[in-house]
């Protein structure tokens, strides 16, 4: 039994060592649009920050790839009359399972030999390449809304789980001696579940008196048409490092329990990518 466990551990380490991975860290800033009729019938607008981490791992001999993304958002907004402030915080965890449909996984960057006294630059494929992946994403969402200027239903919790069809397209191309990668990711709504108080129901009734009133609700692409897109451009400045700039749009919305809610965030993101 001990030998079997040791063999399994060594096999797992070998598979992990052979896997290619790419890690990206980004900070974003941009406008937020918020509506939650449980708190207020007013629409709120403002600006916020987002931190986004993306891990892409793939074994060279496998067709399927795992992607993990952590997205943390914080924003402050005001109503149209500039009388009320709303604080919003959201954490989204995305776990994706993607299959390669066109092209191959990203090759490791290699250096060209230096010529004369010029420094070497990272090199990739000598011609443009295109990689298309498709699969599904499991999205767990945890967040809050807090009305900073009222004591009547001032807060709303956000908790949900979604299964989302996903597609990722990557186009790699050289310009002169520099390598670039253009990446687009799209997550579409399908099915899920989410927590929500019912119309006119307080959190005191739910958690203190135990009055359940359809507070865990199944959702579909009709009742919760949430979707998300990311467009980024990588510029490889070294063998394993790239600067990244792009756009992140996350459009979370739902119409359940006679309550409407949405959080639309648009972010210009800037960061770096490391290939391992």
PDB file of N, CA, C and O in Angstrom, residues 7-8 10 16 46 49 53 67 72 88-89 96 115 125 174-175 182 190 207-208 215 232 244 253 260-261:
ATOM      1  N   UNK A   7       4.176   5.638  -5.496  1.00  0.00           N
ATOM      2  CA  UNK A   7       4.161   5.652  -6.960  1.00  0.00           C
ATOM      3  C   UNK A   7       3.157   6.669  -7.484  1.00  0.00           C
ATOM      4  O   UNK A   7       3.434   7.394  -8.444  1.00  0.00           O
ATOM      5  N   UNK A   8       1.995   6.746  -6.841  1.00  0.00           N
ATOM      6  CA  UNK A   8       0.985   7.723  -7.248  1.00  0.00           C
ATOM      7  C   UNK A   8       1.475   9.144  -7.064  1.00  0.00           C
ATOM      8  O   UNK A   8       1.254  10.023  -7.900  1.00  0.00           O
ATOM      9  N   UNK A  10       4.661  10.176  -7.049  1.00  0.00           N
ATOM     10  CA  UNK A  10       5.687  10.457  -8.048  1.00  0.00           C
ATOM     11  C   UNK A  10       5.070  10.712  -9.409  1.00  0.00           C
ATOM     12  O   UNK A  10       5.513  11.591 -10.154  1.00  0.00           O
ATOM     13  N   UNK A  16       2.679  17.112 -13.107  1.00  0.00           N
ATOM     14  CA  UNK A  16       2.682  18.541 -12.794  1.00  0.00           C
ATOM     15  C   UNK A  16       3.893  19.223 -13.397  1.00  0.00           C
ATOM     16  O   UNK A  16       3.820  20.340 -13.921  1.00  0.00           O
ATOM     17  N   UNK A  46     -20.944  55.066 -10.784  1.00  0.00           N
ATOM     18  CA  UNK A  46     -19.704  55.523 -10.159  1.00  0.00           C
ATOM     19  C   UNK A  46     -18.516  54.854 -10.807  1.00  0.00           C
ATOM     20  O   UNK A  46     -18.549  54.514 -11.987  1.00  0.00           O
ATOM     21  N   UNK A  49     -12.462  49.704  -8.709  1.00  0.00           N
ATOM     22  CA  UNK A  49     -11.226  48.984  -9.016  1.00  0.00           C
ATOM     23  C   UNK A  49     -11.500  47.489  -9.053  1.00  0.00           C
ATOM     24  O   UNK A  49     -12.372  46.988  -8.334  1.00  0.00           O
ATOM     25  N   UNK A  53      -6.810  37.808 -11.477  1.00  0.00           N
ATOM     26  CA  UNK A  53      -5.728  36.837 -11.601  1.00  0.00           C
ATOM     27  C   UNK A  53      -6.207  35.689 -12.478  1.00  0.00           C
ATOM     28  O   UNK A  53      -7.312  35.155 -12.270  1.00  0.00           O
ATOM     29  N   UNK A  67      -8.440  26.328 -16.421  1.00  0.00           N
ATOM     30  CA  UNK A  67      -8.193  27.749 -16.193  1.00  0.00           C
ATOM     31  C   UNK A  67      -8.881  28.175 -14.910  1.00  0.00           C
ATOM     32  O   UNK A  67     -10.048  27.832 -14.682  1.00  0.00           O
ATOM     33  N   UNK A  72     -11.736  40.238  -8.050  1.00  0.00           N
ATOM     34  CA  UNK A  72     -12.156  40.965  -6.862  1.00  0.00           C
ATOM     35  C   UNK A  72     -12.475  42.404  -7.247  1.00  0.00           C
ATOM     36  O   UNK A  72     -11.629  43.095  -7.822  1.00  0.00           O
ATOM     37  N   UNK A  88     -20.183  48.829  -3.160  1.00  0.00           N
ATOM     38  CA  UNK A  88     -20.351  47.485  -3.737  1.00  0.00           C
ATOM     39  C   UNK A  88     -19.049  46.724  -3.671  1.00  0.00           C
ATOM     40  O   UNK A  88     -17.971  47.257  -3.970  1.00  0.00           O
ATOM     41  N   UNK A  89     -19.126  45.468  -3.274  1.00  0.00           N
ATOM     42  CA  UNK A  89     -17.968  44.582  -3.276  1.00  0.00           C
ATOM     43  C   UNK A  89     -18.353  43.223  -3.814  1.00  0.00           C
ATOM     44  O   UNK A  89     -19.443  42.707  -3.502  1.00  0.00           O
ATOM     45  N   UNK A  96     -12.583  26.878 -15.209  1.00  0.00           N
ATOM     46  CA  UNK A  96     -12.972  26.518 -16.571  1.00  0.00           C
ATOM     47  C   UNK A  96     -12.284  25.236 -17.004  1.00  0.00           C
ATOM     48  O   UNK A  96     -11.121  24.981 -16.659  1.00  0.00           O
ATOM     49  N   UNK A 115      23.316  38.235 -31.791  1.00  0.00           N
ATOM     50  CA  UNK A 115      24.148  38.608 -32.915  1.00  0.00           C
ATOM     51  C   UNK A 115      24.943  39.850 -32.536  1.00  0.00           C
ATOM     52  O   UNK A 115      24.369  40.830 -32.076  1.00  0.00           O
ATOM     53  N   UNK A 125       6.603  31.712 -32.547  1.00  0.00           N
ATOM     54  CA  UNK A 125       6.424  31.183 -33.865  1.00  0.00           C
ATOM     55  C   UNK A 125       6.799  32.217 -34.918  1.00  0.00           C
ATOM     56  O   UNK A 125       6.578  33.408 -34.751  1.00  0.00           O
ATOM     57  N   UNK A 174       4.006  38.030 -34.657  1.00  0.00           N
ATOM     58  CA  UNK A 174       5.216  38.817 -34.478  1.00  0.00           C
ATOM     59  C   UNK A 174       5.115  40.154 -35.209  1.00  0.00           C
ATOM     60  O   UNK A 174       4.452  40.270 -36.234  1.00  0.00           O
ATOM     61  N   UNK A 175       5.738  41.166 -34.644  1.00  0.00           N
ATOM     62  CA  UNK A 175       5.934  42.456 -35.324  1.00  0.00           C
ATOM     63  C   UNK A 175       7.410  42.795 -35.191  1.00  0.00           C
ATOM     64  O   UNK A 175       7.904  43.009 -34.081  1.00  0.00           O
ATOM     65  N   UNK A 182      -2.891  38.241 -28.730  1.00  0.00           N
ATOM     66  CA  UNK A 182      -4.205  38.844 -28.540  1.00  0.00           C
ATOM     67  C   UNK A 182      -5.155  37.745 -28.068  1.00  0.00           C
ATOM     68  O   UNK A 182      -5.300  36.714 -28.732  1.00  0.00           O
ATOM     69  N   UNK A 190     -26.063  30.263 -18.577  1.00  0.00           N
ATOM     70  CA  UNK A 190     -26.783  29.017 -18.872  1.00  0.00           C
ATOM     71  C   UNK A 190     -27.728  28.692 -17.718  1.00  0.00           C
ATOM     72  O   UNK A 190     -28.889  29.037 -17.751  1.00  0.00           O
ATOM     73  N   UNK A 207     -33.159  34.994   8.747  1.00  0.00           N
ATOM     74  CA  UNK A 207     -32.118  34.401   9.574  1.00  0.00           C
ATOM     75  C   UNK A 207     -32.460  34.335  11.060  1.00  0.00           C
ATOM     76  O   UNK A 207     -31.859  33.553  11.788  1.00  0.00           O
ATOM     77  N   UNK A 208     -33.389  35.163  11.536  1.00  0.00           N
ATOM     78  CA  UNK A 208     -33.760  35.126  12.954  1.00  0.00           C
ATOM     79  C   UNK A 208     -35.038  34.330  13.183  1.00  0.00           C
ATOM     80  O   UNK A 208     -35.108  33.468  14.059  1.00  0.00           O
ATOM     81  N   UNK A 215     -35.914  31.552  -1.026  1.00  0.00           N
ATOM     82  CA  UNK A 215     -34.717  32.395  -0.968  1.00  0.00           C
ATOM     83  C   UNK A 215     -33.517  31.809  -1.702  1.00  0.00           C
ATOM     84  O   UNK A 215     -32.534  32.518  -1.925  1.00  0.00           O
ATOM     85  N   UNK A 232      -7.507  41.089 -24.159  1.00  0.00           N
ATOM     86  CA  UNK A 232      -6.193  41.528 -23.697  1.00  0.00           C
ATOM     87  C   UNK A 232      -5.163  41.407 -24.818  1.00  0.00           C
ATOM     88  O   UNK A 232      -5.311  40.599 -25.738  1.00  0.00           O
ATOM     89  N   UNK A 244       0.751  43.242 -20.149  1.00  0.00           N
ATOM     90  CA  UNK A 244      -0.620  42.992 -20.604  1.00  0.00           C
ATOM     91  C   UNK A 244      -1.484  44.227 -20.396  1.00  0.00           C
ATOM     92  O   UNK A 244      -1.457  44.857 -19.340  1.00  0.00           O
ATOM     93  N   UNK A 253     -26.657  40.329 -13.877  1.00  0.00           N
ATOM     94  CA  UNK A 253     -28.033  40.821 -13.778  1.00  0.00           C
ATOM     95  C   UNK A 253     -28.982  39.663 -13.498  1.00  0.00           C
ATOM     96  O   UNK A 253     -28.716  38.509 -13.849  1.00  0.00           O
ATOM     97  N   UNK A 260     -35.392  43.215  -9.129  1.00  0.00           N
ATOM     98  CA  UNK A 260     -34.456  43.362 -10.241  1.00  0.00           C
ATOM     99  C   UNK A 260     -33.112  43.844  -9.701  1.00  0.00           C
ATOM    100  O   UNK A 260     -33.055  44.684  -8.799  1.00  0.00           O
ATOM    101  N   UNK A 261     -32.054  43.323 -10.285  1.00  0.00           N
ATOM    102  CA  UNK A 261     -30.717  43.750  -9.862  1.00  0.00           C
ATOM    103  C   UNK A 261     -29.747  43.617 -11.031  1.00  0.00           C
ATOM    104  O   UNK A 261     -29.886  42.734 -11.878  1.00  0.00           O
TER     105      UNK A 261
END
